[in-house]
Amino acid sequence: MAEIMDGKAVSAKVKAQAAEEVARLKEQGIIPGLAVVIVGDDPASRIYVNNKKKACQAVGIYSEEYALPADTSQEELLELVRKLNQEPKIHGILVQSPLPEGLDEAALVETVDPIKDVDAFHAYNVGKIMQGTYSFLPCTPAGVMELLRSSGIEVCGKHCVVIGRSDIVGKPMAMLLLHAHGTVTICHSRTQNLKEICRRADILVSAVGKAGFVTGDMIQPGAVVIDVGMNRDSQGRLCGDVDFGQAEKLASYITPVPGGVGPMTIAMLMKNTVTAAKLQNGIQP
């Protein structure tokens, strides 16, 4: 049976470290600030935003929420981001995805000042991640790496398979594993022999957004299985991409859903916001 990787416990440690850093910054008159922009009334987005606000309060980060109606125009949204770019008490800007239909998310991401881009989605920060000279990392892939580190799992020399090639998780996840000296294979909807490739993985990361997508016959006995998916099963219960019942019998380590990668994402956002506050005040992170 696999050892469960407890994202709640590890995220609590990350947030505690962030809180200590916030306290030290406050002694220097610096209060890290995060602005969260949410457009429309998507229920899942509202839950995420509320959780981020709670985390900010727990860590000691100043937060502002901008809840805009679904009919907000592109220019109104861009103008708000430009205003936040110039606001000295705001060190991090996060625009909650998904945006309502008709809004250009890519243009919005590129409008955020890279030094305030705590999601690390701006092309400048993506390029730095490619080079390995980054200041910020996308929160979910960074959270996965922290889970691996905290569990004592060595990436160096391992065959790492990432299922999914999104800009938010799949691609940066592959780069971070590569920076840790893993041998990385990226799989996607057009990959041939997917099961065979996955069965060769020492570390398998699934980020496809399909409930039960990864089954037991795709897992090498003893593999580390990281489930980034956040889905609903046929009964409406929260679940990941991995058939947990099957995978738990084969894997050496596995992340649950909920309670695995999810809590880590918010914890790493807190860490990124602290880093942004330091950089904007000439303090080496």
mmCIF file of C-alpha atoms in Angstrom:
data_model
loop_
_atom_site.group_PDB
_atom_site.id
_atom_site.type_symbol
_atom_site.label_atom_id
_atom_site.label_comp_id
_atom_site.label_asym_id
_atom_site.label_seq_id
_atom_site.Cartn_x
_atom_site.Cartn_y
_atom_site.Cartn_z
ATOM 1 C CA MET A 1 0.000 0.000 0.000
ATOM 2 C CA ALA A 2 1.214 3.462 -0.893
ATOM 3 C CA GLU A 3 2.284 6.069 1.624
ATOM 4 C CA ILE A 4 -0.095 9.034 1.475
ATOM 5 C CA MET A 5 1.553 12.389 0.750
ATOM 6 C CA ASP A 6 -0.228 14.772 3.108
ATOM 7 C CA GLY A 7 -0.551 18.111 1.341
ATOM 8 C CA LYS A 8 -2.374 19.659 4.286
ATOM 9 C CA ALA A 9 0.524 18.978 6.657
ATOM 10 C CA VAL A 10 3.239 20.095 4.228
ATOM 11 C CA SER A 11 1.305 23.228 3.220
ATOM 12 C CA ALA A 12 0.922 24.151 6.891
ATOM 13 C CA LYS A 13 4.718 24.114 7.225
ATOM 14 C CA VAL A 14 5.153 26.270 4.113
ATOM 15 C CA LYS A 15 2.598 28.785 5.386
ATOM 16 C CA ALA A 16 4.231 28.834 8.821
ATOM 17 C CA GLN A 17 7.577 29.678 7.182
ATOM 18 C CA ALA A 18 5.872 32.398 5.134
ATOM 19 C CA ALA A 19 4.302 33.814 8.303
ATOM 20 C CA GLU A 20 7.741 34.025 9.926
ATOM 21 C CA GLU A 21 9.096 35.910 6.920
ATOM 22 C CA VAL A 22 6.096 38.253 6.911
ATOM 23 C CA ALA A 23 6.737 39.021 10.575
ATOM 24 C CA ARG A 24 10.363 39.893 9.807
ATOM 25 C CA LEU A 25 9.315 42.117 6.904
ATOM 26 C CA LYS A 26 6.798 43.927 9.088
ATOM 27 C CA GLU A 27 9.625 44.745 11.497
ATOM 28 C CA GLN A 28 11.160 46.649 8.558
ATOM 29 C CA GLY A 29 7.873 48.425 7.816
ATOM 30 C CA ILE A 30 7.008 46.181 4.845
ATOM 31 C CA ILE A 31 3.591 44.509 4.687
ATOM 32 C CA PRO A 32 3.320 42.051 1.771
ATOM 33 C CA GLY A 33 0.132 42.708 -0.207
ATOM 34 C CA LEU A 34 -1.851 40.561 -2.629
ATOM 35 C CA ALA A 35 -4.666 41.693 -4.931
ATOM 36 C CA VAL A 36 -7.064 39.037 -6.208
ATOM 37 C CA VAL A 37 -9.343 39.843 -9.146
ATOM 38 C CA ILE A 38 -12.395 37.664 -9.796
ATOM 39 C CA VAL A 39 -14.763 38.266 -12.716
ATOM 40 C CA GLY A 40 -18.234 36.724 -12.753
ATOM 41 C CA ASP A 41 -19.820 34.266 -10.356
ATOM 42 C CA ASP A 42 -18.191 30.892 -11.057
ATOM 43 C CA PRO A 43 -18.792 28.880 -7.834
ATOM 44 C CA ALA A 44 -15.444 27.051 -7.927
ATOM 45 C CA SER A 45 -13.582 30.319 -8.473
ATOM 46 C CA ARG A 46 -15.377 31.865 -5.513
ATOM 47 C CA ILE A 47 -14.263 28.968 -3.280
ATOM 48 C CA TYR A 48 -10.657 29.331 -4.453
ATOM 49 C CA VAL A 49 -10.660 33.087 -3.876
ATOM 50 C CA ASN A 50 -12.129 32.684 -0.385
ATOM 51 C CA ASN A 51 -9.451 30.110 0.463
ATOM 52 C CA LYS A 52 -6.736 32.458 -0.744
ATOM 53 C CA LYS A 53 -8.108 35.271 1.405
ATOM 54 C CA LYS A 54 -8.144 32.984 4.461
ATOM 55 C CA ALA A 55 -4.559 31.955 3.790
ATOM 56 C CA CYS A 56 -3.476 35.592 3.507
ATOM 57 C CA GLN A 57 -5.109 36.368 6.845
ATOM 58 C CA ALA A 58 -3.437 33.365 8.501
ATOM 59 C CA VAL A 59 0.015 34.281 7.179
ATOM 60 C CA GLY A 60 -0.301 38.023 7.813
ATOM 61 C CA ILE A 61 -0.437 39.144 4.177
ATOM 62 C CA TYR A 62 -2.551 42.194 3.355
ATOM 63 C CA SER A 63 -5.150 41.291 0.727
ATOM 64 C CA GLU A 64 -7.589 43.122 -1.490
ATOM 65 C CA GLU A 65 -10.370 41.518 -3.505
ATOM 66 C CA TYR A 66 -11.806 42.990 -6.681
ATOM 67 C CA ALA A 67 -15.049 41.153 -7.517
ATOM 68 C CA LEU A 68 -16.236 42.342 -10.927
ATOM 69 C CA PRO A 69 -19.456 41.514 -12.779
ATOM 70 C CA ALA A 70 -19.401 39.013 -15.648
ATOM 71 C CA ASP A 71 -20.100 41.780 -18.181
ATOM 72 C CA THR A 72 -16.887 43.651 -17.298
ATOM 73 C CA SER A 73 -15.149 44.765 -20.482
ATOM 74 C CA GLN A 74 -11.615 43.842 -21.501
ATOM 75 C CA GLU A 75 -10.478 47.456 -21.221
ATOM 76 C CA GLU A 76 -11.979 47.858 -17.720
ATOM 77 C CA LEU A 77 -10.105 44.764 -16.596
ATOM 78 C CA LEU A 78 -6.844 45.884 -18.177
ATOM 79 C CA GLU A 79 -7.210 49.311 -16.579
ATOM 80 C CA LEU A 80 -7.626 47.718 -13.147
ATOM 81 C CA VAL A 81 -4.484 45.619 -13.623
ATOM 82 C CA ARG A 82 -2.521 48.686 -14.754
ATOM 83 C CA LYS A 83 -3.699 50.530 -11.643
ATOM 84 C CA LEU A 84 -2.614 47.628 -9.408
ATOM 85 C CA ASN A 85 0.775 47.560 -11.153
ATOM 86 C CA GLN A 86 1.327 51.093 -9.836
ATOM 87 C CA GLU A 87 -0.034 50.481 -6.327
ATOM 88 C CA PRO A 88 2.937 50.274 -3.911
ATOM 89 C CA LYS A 89 1.067 48.385 -1.174
ATOM 90 C CA ILE A 90 0.214 45.583 -3.636
ATOM 91 C CA HIS A 91 3.142 43.270 -4.334
ATOM 92 C CA GLY A 92 1.293 40.435 -6.039
ATOM 93 C CA ILE A 93 -1.563 40.412 -8.554
ATOM 94 C CA LEU A 94 -3.657 37.324 -9.230
ATOM 95 C CA VAL A 95 -6.497 37.166 -11.747
ATOM 96 C CA GLN A 96 -8.666 34.140 -11.021
ATOM 97 C CA SER A 97 -9.280 31.754 -13.915
ATOM 98 C CA PRO A 98 -11.416 31.022 -15.799
ATOM 99 C CA LEU A 99 -12.559 34.384 -17.092
ATOM 100 C CA PRO A 100 -15.995 34.831 -18.664
ATOM 101 C CA GLU A 101 -16.253 34.176 -22.381
ATOM 102 C CA GLY A 102 -15.144 37.101 -24.519
ATOM 103 C CA LEU A 103 -12.284 38.235 -22.283
ATOM 104 C CA ASP A 104 -8.712 37.772 -23.516
ATOM 105 C CA GLU A 105 -6.883 36.054 -20.682
ATOM 106 C CA ALA A 106 -3.527 36.014 -22.489
ATOM 107 C CA ALA A 107 -3.587 39.788 -22.959
ATOM 108 C CA LEU A 108 -4.451 40.222 -19.308
ATOM 109 C CA VAL A 109 -1.568 38.020 -18.155
ATOM 110 C CA GLU A 110 0.873 40.024 -20.271
ATOM 111 C CA THR A 111 -0.397 43.283 -18.715
ATOM 112 C CA VAL A 112 0.553 42.215 -15.173
ATOM 113 C CA ASP A 113 3.957 43.594 -14.153
ATOM 114 C CA PRO A 114 6.288 40.544 -14.170
ATOM 115 C CA ILE A 115 7.600 41.422 -10.704
ATOM 116 C CA LYS A 116 4.010 41.261 -9.372
ATOM 117 C CA ASP A 117 3.124 38.144 -11.372
ATOM 118 C CA VAL A 118 2.802 35.738 -8.431
ATOM 119 C CA ASP A 119 1.193 33.118 -10.700
ATOM 120 C CA ALA A 120 4.350 33.155 -12.882
ATOM 121 C CA PHE A 121 2.290 33.122 -16.085
ATOM 122 C CA HIS A 122 3.823 36.196 -17.778
ATOM 123 C CA ALA A 123 6.062 35.372 -20.762
ATOM 124 C CA TYR A 124 9.026 36.976 -18.959
ATOM 125 C CA ASN A 125 8.647 34.671 -15.976
ATOM 126 C CA VAL A 126 7.984 31.646 -18.205
ATOM 127 C CA GLY A 127 11.270 32.370 -19.970
ATOM 128 C CA LYS A 128 13.094 32.598 -16.635
ATOM 129 C CA ILE A 129 11.643 29.220 -15.658
ATOM 130 C CA MET A 130 12.983 27.732 -18.903
ATOM 131 C CA GLN A 131 16.431 29.119 -18.067
ATOM 132 C CA GLY A 132 16.270 28.048 -14.442
ATOM 133 C CA THR A 133 16.864 31.647 -13.284
ATOM 134 C CA TYR A 134 13.356 32.291 -11.944
ATOM 135 C CA SER A 135 12.155 34.322 -8.985
ATOM 136 C CA PHE A 136 8.622 32.892 -9.060
ATOM 137 C CA LEU A 137 7.270 29.477 -9.961
ATOM 138 C CA PRO A 138 3.702 28.577 -10.944
ATOM 139 C CA CYS A 139 2.051 27.627 -7.676
ATOM 140 C CA THR A 140 0.830 24.113 -8.504
ATOM 141 C CA PRO A 141 4.071 22.738 -10.024
ATOM 142 C CA ALA A 142 6.045 24.408 -7.216
ATOM 143 C CA GLY A 143 3.737 22.724 -4.707
ATOM 144 C CA VAL A 144 4.357 19.333 -6.314
ATOM 145 C CA MET A 145 8.118 19.811 -6.053
ATOM 146 C CA GLU A 146 7.771 20.762 -2.386
ATOM 147 C CA LEU A 147 5.704 17.637 -1.730
ATOM 148 C CA LEU A 148 8.380 15.484 -3.372
ATOM 149 C CA ARG A 149 11.130 17.184 -1.374
ATOM 150 C CA SER A 150 9.246 16.901 1.911
ATOM 151 C CA SER A 151 8.643 13.200 1.312
ATOM 152 C CA GLY A 152 12.349 12.607 0.650
ATOM 153 C CA ILE A 153 11.718 11.534 -2.946
ATOM 154 C CA GLU A 154 14.776 11.949 -5.165
ATOM 155 C CA VAL A 155 14.022 13.191 -8.679
ATOM 156 C CA CYS A 156 17.588 13.026 -10.029
ATOM 157 C CA GLY A 157 17.970 10.241 -12.585
ATOM 158 C CA LYS A 158 14.323 9.146 -12.360
ATOM 159 C CA HIS A 159 12.011 8.743 -15.340
ATOM 160 C CA CYS A 160 9.296 11.334 -14.806
ATOM 161 C CA VAL A 161 6.134 11.218 -16.922
ATOM 162 C CA VAL A 162 3.813 14.238 -17.002
ATOM 163 C CA ILE A 163 0.361 13.721 -18.500
ATOM 164 C CA GLY A 164 -0.885 17.092 -19.717
ATOM 165 C CA ARG A 165 0.810 19.973 -21.518
ATOM 166 C CA SER A 166 -1.002 23.064 -20.239
ATOM 167 C CA ASP A 167 0.890 26.306 -19.703
ATOM 168 C CA ILE A 168 -0.332 26.365 -16.091
ATOM 169 C CA VAL A 169 0.745 22.882 -14.947
ATOM 170 C CA GLY A 170 2.030 20.441 -17.554
ATOM 171 C CA LYS A 171 4.787 22.445 -19.227
ATOM 172 C CA PRO A 172 6.237 24.137 -16.110
ATOM 173 C CA MET A 173 5.953 20.845 -14.196
ATOM 174 C CA ALA A 174 8.109 19.168 -16.816
ATOM 175 C CA MET A 175 10.687 21.970 -16.628
ATOM 176 C CA LEU A 176 10.958 21.800 -12.832
ATOM 177 C CA LEU A 177 11.464 18.038 -12.945
ATOM 178 C CA LEU A 178 14.085 18.580 -15.646
ATOM 179 C CA HIS A 179 15.847 21.200 -13.506
ATOM 180 C CA ALA A 180 15.914 18.584 -10.731
ATOM 181 C CA HIS A 181 17.742 16.269 -13.167
ATOM 182 C CA GLY A 182 14.823 13.990 -13.906
ATOM 183 C CA THR A 183 14.448 12.413 -17.355
ATOM 184 C CA VAL A 184 11.108 13.807 -18.477
ATOM 185 C CA THR A 185 8.454 12.581 -20.900
ATOM 186 C CA ILE A 186 5.416 14.782 -21.592
ATOM 187 C CA CYS A 187 2.267 12.937 -22.694
ATOM 188 C CA HIS A 188 -0.926 14.435 -24.102
ATOM 189 C CA SER A 189 -4.087 13.652 -26.042
ATOM 190 C CA ARG A 190 -2.165 12.607 -29.155
ATOM 191 C CA THR A 191 0.459 10.488 -27.430
ATOM 192 C CA GLN A 192 0.632 6.957 -28.782
ATOM 193 C CA ASN A 193 1.157 4.006 -26.427
ATOM 194 C CA LEU A 194 0.229 6.143 -23.421
ATOM 195 C CA LYS A 195 -0.211 3.213 -21.036
ATOM 196 C CA GLU A 196 3.176 1.755 -21.918
ATOM 197 C CA ILE A 197 4.914 5.099 -21.406
ATOM 198 C CA CYS A 198 3.192 5.681 -18.057
ATOM 199 C CA ARG A 199 4.110 2.187 -16.873
ATOM 200 C CA ARG A 200 7.786 3.101 -17.269
ATOM 201 C CA ALA A 201 7.451 6.135 -14.982
ATOM 202 C CA ASP A 202 9.240 6.273 -11.633
ATOM 203 C CA ILE A 203 7.317 9.501 -10.968
ATOM 204 C CA LEU A 204 3.935 9.913 -12.667
ATOM 205 C CA VAL A 205 2.200 13.312 -12.627
ATOM 206 C CA SER A 206 -1.336 13.557 -14.015
ATOM 207 C CA ALA A 207 -2.823 16.951 -14.886
ATOM 208 C CA VAL A 208 -5.519 16.216 -17.460
ATOM 209 C CA GLY A 209 -8.754 17.026 -15.607
ATOM 210 C CA LYS A 210 -10.544 13.722 -16.257
ATOM 211 C CA ALA A 211 -11.878 11.651 -13.376
ATOM 212 C CA GLY A 212 -10.435 8.132 -13.231
ATOM 213 C CA PHE A 213 -8.179 8.713 -16.248
ATOM 214 C CA VAL A 214 -5.132 7.011 -14.717
ATOM 215 C CA THR A 215 -5.897 3.370 -13.984
ATOM 216 C CA GLY A 216 -3.881 0.664 -12.291
ATOM 217 C CA ASP A 217 -2.566 -0.772 -15.562
ATOM 218 C CA MET A 218 -0.798 2.547 -16.228
ATOM 219 C CA ILE A 219 1.259 2.471 -13.016
ATOM 220 C CA GLN A 220 4.590 0.785 -12.472
ATOM 221 C CA PRO A 221 4.712 -0.984 -9.088
ATOM 222 C CA GLY A 222 6.592 1.261 -6.675
ATOM 223 C CA ALA A 223 6.033 4.454 -8.695
ATOM 224 C CA VAL A 224 5.319 7.836 -7.098
ATOM 225 C CA VAL A 225 1.901 9.031 -8.274
ATOM 226 C CA ILE A 226 1.049 12.743 -8.165
ATOM 227 C CA ASP A 227 -2.583 13.605 -8.916
ATOM 228 C CA VAL A 228 -3.083 17.239 -9.915
ATOM 229 C CA GLY A 229 -6.628 16.701 -11.175
ATOM 230 C CA MET A 230 -9.630 18.311 -9.511
ATOM 231 C CA ASN A 231 -12.823 16.735 -10.822
ATOM 232 C CA ARG A 232 -16.235 15.426 -9.784
ATOM 233 C CA ASP A 233 -17.153 11.757 -10.073
ATOM 234 C CA SER A 234 -20.539 10.383 -11.145
ATOM 235 C CA GLN A 235 -21.829 10.894 -7.569
ATOM 236 C CA GLY A 236 -20.639 14.499 -7.543
ATOM 237 C CA ARG A 237 -17.786 13.815 -5.133
ATOM 238 C CA LEU A 238 -14.453 15.594 -5.477
ATOM 239 C CA CYS A 239 -11.820 13.373 -7.080
ATOM 240 C CA GLY A 240 -8.638 13.535 -9.102
ATOM 241 C CA ASP A 241 -7.433 12.067 -12.390
ATOM 242 C CA VAL A 242 -6.199 8.875 -10.746
ATOM 243 C CA ASP A 243 -8.284 5.844 -9.799
ATOM 244 C CA PHE A 244 -7.096 6.056 -6.209
ATOM 245 C CA GLY A 245 -8.298 2.604 -5.173
ATOM 246 C CA GLN A 246 -6.271 0.896 -7.874
ATOM 247 C CA ALA A 247 -3.243 3.179 -7.674
ATOM 248 C CA GLU A 248 -2.862 2.995 -3.895
ATOM 249 C CA LYS A 249 -2.181 -0.755 -4.149
ATOM 250 C CA LEU A 250 0.671 -0.258 -6.619
ATOM 251 C CA ALA A 251 2.356 3.062 -5.849
ATOM 252 C CA SER A 252 5.022 3.689 -3.228
ATOM 253 C CA TYR A 253 3.721 7.231 -2.638
ATOM 254 C CA ILE A 254 0.492 8.874 -3.766
ATOM 255 C CA THR A 255 -1.300 12.199 -3.334
ATOM 256 C CA PRO A 256 -4.985 12.097 -2.339
ATOM 257 C CA VAL A 257 -7.727 14.318 -3.762
ATOM 258 C CA PRO A 258 -8.691 16.364 -1.866
ATOM 259 C CA GLY A 259 -5.828 17.015 0.565
ATOM 260 C CA GLY A 260 -2.848 16.469 -1.716
ATOM 261 C CA VAL A 261 -1.685 19.004 -4.290
ATOM 262 C CA GLY A 262 -4.581 21.455 -3.737
ATOM 263 C CA PRO A 263 -3.456 22.847 -0.359
ATOM 264 C CA MET A 264 0.088 23.181 -1.706
ATOM 265 C CA THR A 265 -1.023 25.513 -4.493
ATOM 266 C CA ILE A 266 -2.299 28.136 -2.058
ATOM 267 C CA ALA A 267 0.711 27.722 0.234
ATOM 268 C CA MET A 268 3.080 28.410 -2.665
ATOM 269 C CA LEU A 269 1.032 31.492 -3.581
ATOM 270 C CA MET A 270 1.740 32.836 -0.100
ATOM 271 C CA LYS A 271 5.438 32.101 -0.585
ATOM 272 C CA ASN A 272 5.447 33.859 -3.987
ATOM 273 C CA THR A 273 3.751 36.929 -2.517
ATOM 274 C CA VAL A 274 6.415 37.187 0.182
ATOM 275 C CA THR A 275 9.117 36.824 -2.476
ATOM 276 C CA ALA A 276 7.494 39.586 -4.547
ATOM 277 C CA ALA A 277 7.413 41.914 -1.537
ATOM 278 C CA LYS A 278 11.125 41.295 -0.927
ATOM 279 C CA LEU A 279 12.110 41.877 -4.548
ATOM 280 C CA GLN A 280 10.138 45.132 -4.737
ATOM 281 C CA ASN A 281 11.926 46.372 -1.632
ATOM 282 C CA GLY A 282 15.434 45.408 -2.734
ATOM 283 C CA ILE A 283 15.668 42.416 -0.416
ATOM 284 C CA GLN A 284 17.226 39.217 -1.730
ATOM 285 C CA PRO A 285 14.696 36.333 -1.406
#
